[in-house]
PDB file of C-alpha atoms and ligand atoms in Angstrom:
ATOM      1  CA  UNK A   6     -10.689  -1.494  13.053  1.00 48.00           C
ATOM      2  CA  UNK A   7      -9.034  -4.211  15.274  1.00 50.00           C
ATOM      3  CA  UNK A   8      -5.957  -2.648  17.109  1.00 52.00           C
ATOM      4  CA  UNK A   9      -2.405  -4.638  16.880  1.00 57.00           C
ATOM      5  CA  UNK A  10      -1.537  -6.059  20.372  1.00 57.00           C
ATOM      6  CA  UNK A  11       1.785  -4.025  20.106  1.00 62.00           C
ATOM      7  CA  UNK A  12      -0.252  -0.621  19.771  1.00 65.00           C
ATOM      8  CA  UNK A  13      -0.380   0.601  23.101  1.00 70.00           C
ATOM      9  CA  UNK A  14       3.333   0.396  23.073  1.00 73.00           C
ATOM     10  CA  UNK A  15       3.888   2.015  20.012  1.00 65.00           C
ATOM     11  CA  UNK A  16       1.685   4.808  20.946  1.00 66.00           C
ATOM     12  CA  UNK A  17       3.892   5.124  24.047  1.00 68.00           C
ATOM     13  CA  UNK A  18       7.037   4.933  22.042  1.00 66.00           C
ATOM     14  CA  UNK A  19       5.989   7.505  19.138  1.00 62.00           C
ATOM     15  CA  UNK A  20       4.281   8.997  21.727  1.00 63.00           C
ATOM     16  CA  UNK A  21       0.900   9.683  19.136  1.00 62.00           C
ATOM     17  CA  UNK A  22      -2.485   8.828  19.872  1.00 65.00           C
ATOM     18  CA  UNK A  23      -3.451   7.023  17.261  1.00 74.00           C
ATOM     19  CA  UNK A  24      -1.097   4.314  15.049  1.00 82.00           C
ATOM     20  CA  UNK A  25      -1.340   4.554  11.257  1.00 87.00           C
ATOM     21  CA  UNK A  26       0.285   1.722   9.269  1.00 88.00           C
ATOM     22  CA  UNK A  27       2.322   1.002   6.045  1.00 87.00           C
ATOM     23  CA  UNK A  28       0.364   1.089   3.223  1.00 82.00           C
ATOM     24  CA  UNK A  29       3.485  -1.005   1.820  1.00 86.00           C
ATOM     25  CA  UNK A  30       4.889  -2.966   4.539  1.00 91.00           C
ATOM     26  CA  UNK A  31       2.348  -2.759   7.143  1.00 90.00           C
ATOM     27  CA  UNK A  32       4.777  -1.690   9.801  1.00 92.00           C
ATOM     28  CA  UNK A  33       3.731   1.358  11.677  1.00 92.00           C
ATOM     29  CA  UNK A  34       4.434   4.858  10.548  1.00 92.00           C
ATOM     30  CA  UNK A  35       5.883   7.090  12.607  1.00 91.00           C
ATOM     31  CA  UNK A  36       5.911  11.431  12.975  1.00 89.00           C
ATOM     32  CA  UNK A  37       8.748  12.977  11.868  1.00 89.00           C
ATOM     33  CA  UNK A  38       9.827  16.854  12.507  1.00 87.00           C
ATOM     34  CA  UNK A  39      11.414  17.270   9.094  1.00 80.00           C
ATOM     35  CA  UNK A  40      13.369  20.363   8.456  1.00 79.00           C
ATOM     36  CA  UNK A  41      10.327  21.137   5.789  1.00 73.00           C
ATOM     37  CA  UNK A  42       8.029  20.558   8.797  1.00 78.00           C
ATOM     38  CA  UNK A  43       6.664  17.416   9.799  1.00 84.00           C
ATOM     39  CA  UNK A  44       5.988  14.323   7.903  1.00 86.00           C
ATOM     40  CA  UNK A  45       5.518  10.325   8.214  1.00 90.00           C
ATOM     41  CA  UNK A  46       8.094   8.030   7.788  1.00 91.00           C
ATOM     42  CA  UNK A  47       7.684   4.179   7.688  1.00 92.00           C
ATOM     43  CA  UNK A  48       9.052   2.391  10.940  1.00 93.00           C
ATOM     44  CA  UNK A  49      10.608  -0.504   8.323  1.00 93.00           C
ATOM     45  CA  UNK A  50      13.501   1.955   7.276  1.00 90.00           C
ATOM     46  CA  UNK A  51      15.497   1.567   5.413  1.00 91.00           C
ATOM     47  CA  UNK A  52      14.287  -1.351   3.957  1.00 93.00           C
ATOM     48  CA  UNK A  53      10.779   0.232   3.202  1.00 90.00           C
ATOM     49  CA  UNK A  54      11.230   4.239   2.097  1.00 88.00           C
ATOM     50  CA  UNK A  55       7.729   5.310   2.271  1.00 86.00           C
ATOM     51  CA  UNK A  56       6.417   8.546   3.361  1.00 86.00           C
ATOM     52  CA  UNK A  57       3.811  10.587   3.779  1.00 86.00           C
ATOM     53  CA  UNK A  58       3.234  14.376   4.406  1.00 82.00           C
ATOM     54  CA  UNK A  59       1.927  15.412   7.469  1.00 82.00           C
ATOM     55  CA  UNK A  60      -2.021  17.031   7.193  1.00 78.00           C
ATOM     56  CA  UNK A  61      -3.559  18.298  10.717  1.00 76.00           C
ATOM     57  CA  UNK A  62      -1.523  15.601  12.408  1.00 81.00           C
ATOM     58  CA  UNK A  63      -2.148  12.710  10.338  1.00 82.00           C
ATOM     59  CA  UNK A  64      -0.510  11.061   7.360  1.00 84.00           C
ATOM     60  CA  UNK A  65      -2.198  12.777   4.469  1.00 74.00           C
ATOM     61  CA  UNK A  66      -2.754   9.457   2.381  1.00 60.00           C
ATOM     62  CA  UNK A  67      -4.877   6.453   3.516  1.00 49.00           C
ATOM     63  CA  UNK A  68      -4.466   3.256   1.181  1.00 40.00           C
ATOM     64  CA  UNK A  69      -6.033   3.188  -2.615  1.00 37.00           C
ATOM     65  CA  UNK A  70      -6.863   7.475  -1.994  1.00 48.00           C
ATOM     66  CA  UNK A  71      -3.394   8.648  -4.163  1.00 63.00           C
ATOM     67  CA  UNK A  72      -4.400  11.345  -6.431  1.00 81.00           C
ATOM     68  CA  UNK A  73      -1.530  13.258  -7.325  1.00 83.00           C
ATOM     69  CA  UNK A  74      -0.631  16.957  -7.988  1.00 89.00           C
ATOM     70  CA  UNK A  75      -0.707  17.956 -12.052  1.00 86.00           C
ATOM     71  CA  UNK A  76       1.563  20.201 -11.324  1.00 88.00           C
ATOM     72  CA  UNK A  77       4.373  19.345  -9.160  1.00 87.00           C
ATOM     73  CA  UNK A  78       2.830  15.724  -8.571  1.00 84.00           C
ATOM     74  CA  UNK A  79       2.475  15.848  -4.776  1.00 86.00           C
ATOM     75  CA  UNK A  80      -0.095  13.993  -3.042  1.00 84.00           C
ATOM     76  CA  UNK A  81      -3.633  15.810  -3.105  1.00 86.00           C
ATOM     77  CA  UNK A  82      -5.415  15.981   0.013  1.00 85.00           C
ATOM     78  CA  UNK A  83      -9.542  16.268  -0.031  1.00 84.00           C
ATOM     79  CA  UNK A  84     -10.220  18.974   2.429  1.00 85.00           C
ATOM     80  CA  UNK A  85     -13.932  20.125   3.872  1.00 81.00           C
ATOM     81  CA  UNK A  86     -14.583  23.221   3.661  1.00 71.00           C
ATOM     82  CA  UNK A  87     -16.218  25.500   6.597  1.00 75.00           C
ATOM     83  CA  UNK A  88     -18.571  26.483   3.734  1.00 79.00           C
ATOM     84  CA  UNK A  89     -18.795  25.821   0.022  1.00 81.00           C
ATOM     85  CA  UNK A  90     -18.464  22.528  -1.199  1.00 85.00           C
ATOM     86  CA  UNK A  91     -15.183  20.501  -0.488  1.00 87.00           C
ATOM     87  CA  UNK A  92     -11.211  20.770  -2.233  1.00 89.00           C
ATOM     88  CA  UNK A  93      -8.707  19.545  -3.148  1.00 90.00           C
ATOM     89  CA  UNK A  94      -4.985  21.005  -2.267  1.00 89.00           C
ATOM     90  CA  UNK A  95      -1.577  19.842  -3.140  1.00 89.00           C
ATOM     91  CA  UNK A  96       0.568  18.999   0.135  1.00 87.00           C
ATOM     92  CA  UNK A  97       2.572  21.016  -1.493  1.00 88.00           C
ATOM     93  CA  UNK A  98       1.106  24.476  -0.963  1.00 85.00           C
ATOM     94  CA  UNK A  99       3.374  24.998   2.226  1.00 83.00           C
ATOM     95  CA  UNK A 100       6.216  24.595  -0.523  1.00 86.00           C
ATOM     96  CA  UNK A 101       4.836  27.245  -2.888  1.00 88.00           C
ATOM     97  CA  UNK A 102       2.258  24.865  -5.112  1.00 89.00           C
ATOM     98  CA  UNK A 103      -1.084  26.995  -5.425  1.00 87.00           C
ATOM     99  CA  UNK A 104      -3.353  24.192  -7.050  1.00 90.00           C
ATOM    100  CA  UNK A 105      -6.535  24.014  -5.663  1.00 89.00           C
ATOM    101  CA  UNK A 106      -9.179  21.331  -7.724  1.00 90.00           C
ATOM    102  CA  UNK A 107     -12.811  21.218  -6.865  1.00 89.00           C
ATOM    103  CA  UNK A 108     -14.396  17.920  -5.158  1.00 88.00           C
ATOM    104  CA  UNK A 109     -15.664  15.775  -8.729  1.00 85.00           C
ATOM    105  CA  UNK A 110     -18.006  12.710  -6.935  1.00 82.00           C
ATOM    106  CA  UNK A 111     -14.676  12.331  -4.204  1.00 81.00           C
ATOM    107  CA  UNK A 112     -12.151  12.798  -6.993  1.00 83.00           C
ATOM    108  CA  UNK A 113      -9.959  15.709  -7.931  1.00 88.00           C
ATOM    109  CA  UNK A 114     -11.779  17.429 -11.064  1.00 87.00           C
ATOM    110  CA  UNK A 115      -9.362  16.541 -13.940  1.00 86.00           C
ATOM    111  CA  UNK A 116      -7.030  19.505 -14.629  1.00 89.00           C
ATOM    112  CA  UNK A 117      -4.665  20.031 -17.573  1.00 89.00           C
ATOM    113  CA  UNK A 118      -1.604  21.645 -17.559  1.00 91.00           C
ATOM    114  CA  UNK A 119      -0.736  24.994 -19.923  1.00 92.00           C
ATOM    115  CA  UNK A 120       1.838  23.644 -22.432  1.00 89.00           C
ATOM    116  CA  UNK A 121       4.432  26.452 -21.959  1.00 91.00           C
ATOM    117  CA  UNK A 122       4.516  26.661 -18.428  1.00 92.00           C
ATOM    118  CA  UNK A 123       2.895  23.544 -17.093  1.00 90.00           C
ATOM    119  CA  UNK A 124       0.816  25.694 -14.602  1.00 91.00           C
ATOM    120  CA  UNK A 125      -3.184  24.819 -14.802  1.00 92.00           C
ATOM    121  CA  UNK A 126      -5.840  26.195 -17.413  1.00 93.00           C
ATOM    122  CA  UNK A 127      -8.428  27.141 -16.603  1.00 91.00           C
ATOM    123  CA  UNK A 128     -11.717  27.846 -18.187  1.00 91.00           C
ATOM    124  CA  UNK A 129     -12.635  31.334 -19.109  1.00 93.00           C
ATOM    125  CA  UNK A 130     -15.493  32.864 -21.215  1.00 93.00           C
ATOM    126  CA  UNK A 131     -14.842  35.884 -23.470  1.00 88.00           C
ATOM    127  CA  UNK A 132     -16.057  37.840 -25.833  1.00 91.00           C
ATOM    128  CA  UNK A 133     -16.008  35.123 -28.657  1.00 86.00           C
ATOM    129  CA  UNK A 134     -17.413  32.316 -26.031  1.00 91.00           C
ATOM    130  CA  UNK A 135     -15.301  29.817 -23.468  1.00 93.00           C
ATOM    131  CA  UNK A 136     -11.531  29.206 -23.803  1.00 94.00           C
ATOM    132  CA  UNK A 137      -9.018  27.798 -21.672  1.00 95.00           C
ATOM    133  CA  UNK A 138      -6.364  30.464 -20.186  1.00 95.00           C
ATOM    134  CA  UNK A 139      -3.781  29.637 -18.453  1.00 94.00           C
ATOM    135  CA  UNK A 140      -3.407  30.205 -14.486  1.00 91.00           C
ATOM    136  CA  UNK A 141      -0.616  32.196 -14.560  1.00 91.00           C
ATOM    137  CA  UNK A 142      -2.216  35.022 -17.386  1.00 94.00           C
ATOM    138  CA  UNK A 143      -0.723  37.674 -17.174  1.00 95.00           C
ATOM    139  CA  UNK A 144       2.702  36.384 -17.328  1.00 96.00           C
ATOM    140  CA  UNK A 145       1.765  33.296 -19.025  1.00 95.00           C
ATOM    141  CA  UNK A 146      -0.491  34.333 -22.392  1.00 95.00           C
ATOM    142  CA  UNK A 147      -1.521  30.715 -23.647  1.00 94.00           C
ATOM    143  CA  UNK A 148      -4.916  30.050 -24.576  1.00 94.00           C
ATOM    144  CA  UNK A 149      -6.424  26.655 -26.097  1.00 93.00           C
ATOM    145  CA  UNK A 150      -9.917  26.414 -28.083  1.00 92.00           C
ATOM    146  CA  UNK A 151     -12.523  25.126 -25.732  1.00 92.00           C
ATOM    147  CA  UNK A 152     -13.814  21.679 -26.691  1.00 89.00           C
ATOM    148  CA  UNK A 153     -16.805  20.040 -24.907  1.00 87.00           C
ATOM    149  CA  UNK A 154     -15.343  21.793 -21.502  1.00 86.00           C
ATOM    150  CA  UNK A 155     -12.027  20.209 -22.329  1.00 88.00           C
ATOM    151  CA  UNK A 156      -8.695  22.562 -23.753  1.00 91.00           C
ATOM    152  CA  UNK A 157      -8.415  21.356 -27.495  1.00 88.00           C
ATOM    153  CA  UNK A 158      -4.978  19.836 -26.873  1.00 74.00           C
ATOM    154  CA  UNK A 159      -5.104  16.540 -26.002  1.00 54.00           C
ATOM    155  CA  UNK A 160      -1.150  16.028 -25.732  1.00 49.00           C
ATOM    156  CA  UNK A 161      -0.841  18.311 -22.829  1.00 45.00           C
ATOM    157  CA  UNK A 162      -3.616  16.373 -20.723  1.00 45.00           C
ATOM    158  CA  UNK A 163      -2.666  16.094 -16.964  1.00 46.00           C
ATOM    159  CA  UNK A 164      -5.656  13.807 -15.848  1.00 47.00           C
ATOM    160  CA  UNK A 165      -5.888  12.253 -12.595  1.00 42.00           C
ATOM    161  CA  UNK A 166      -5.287   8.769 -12.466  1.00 42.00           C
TER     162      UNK A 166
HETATM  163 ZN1   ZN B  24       6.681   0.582   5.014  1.00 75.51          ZN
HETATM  164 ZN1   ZN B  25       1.291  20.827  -6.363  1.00 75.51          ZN
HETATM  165 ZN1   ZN B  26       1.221  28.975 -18.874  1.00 75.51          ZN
END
């Protein structure tokens, strides 16, 4: 990728290594030590109020990659595994959000959301075949009927855009 002409100063002033831009504006981001820990803020503020959260030093989202959290609708953040096949996390899991999606082709797998509690189900077999449980059993008893490897509640779908 073809650096700006202004990058070598704007690595001095952020002092970073490497600039990441504005998916919006296209001005540079810059790190932030928020009292939550770190995170990116866009250098156009306050005219331009994006951010990003901070993963392993970097802003967690790159352009058109914006897969959100079903539960608390943070950001999502494909990780790679040491071993095993790669993840998905919620930025949010330094914040108390536990969801953790398998890799589906480079997409989140599509998740739905328990309609009591709005935690995840997920997909258990028992005695009388598969049904969907929710994540939080056993303080959260809902089940749903298992359709095709899909909850049988349509209204409570959480899919990943
Ligand atoms: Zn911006
Ligand atoms: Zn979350
Ligand atoms: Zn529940």
């Amino acid at each position: 990728m073809a650096e700006d002409p202004d990058s070598g100063k704007l690595r001095e002033q952020f002092g970073i290594s490497q600039i990441h831009f504005c998916a919006a504006c296209k001005k540079p981001l810059r790190r932030v030590n928020g009292k939550m820990g770190p995170f990116w803020s866009c250098t156009g503020f306050p005219d331009c109020r994006t951010t990003l959260d901070d993963v392993a030093g970097k802003p967690s989202r790159e352009p058109d990659e914006h897969y959100c959290c079903p539960v608390c609708t943070r950001r999502m953040v494909r990780i790679e595994a040491e071993s095993g096949p790669p993840a998905w996390i919620c930025t949010g899991s330094s914040r108390g959000c536990r969801v953790r999606l398998r890799d589906d082709q480079g997409r989140p797998e599509q998740a739905w959301r328990c309609g009591s509690c709005g935690h995840l189900l997920v997909l258990r077999h028992g005695r009388h075949g598969a049904f969907w449980g929710c994540s939080r059993y056993p303080d959260c008893k809902q089940t749903y009927n298992d359709a095709n490897g899909k909850p049988q509640l349509d209204i409570f779908s959480a899919k990943n855009p």
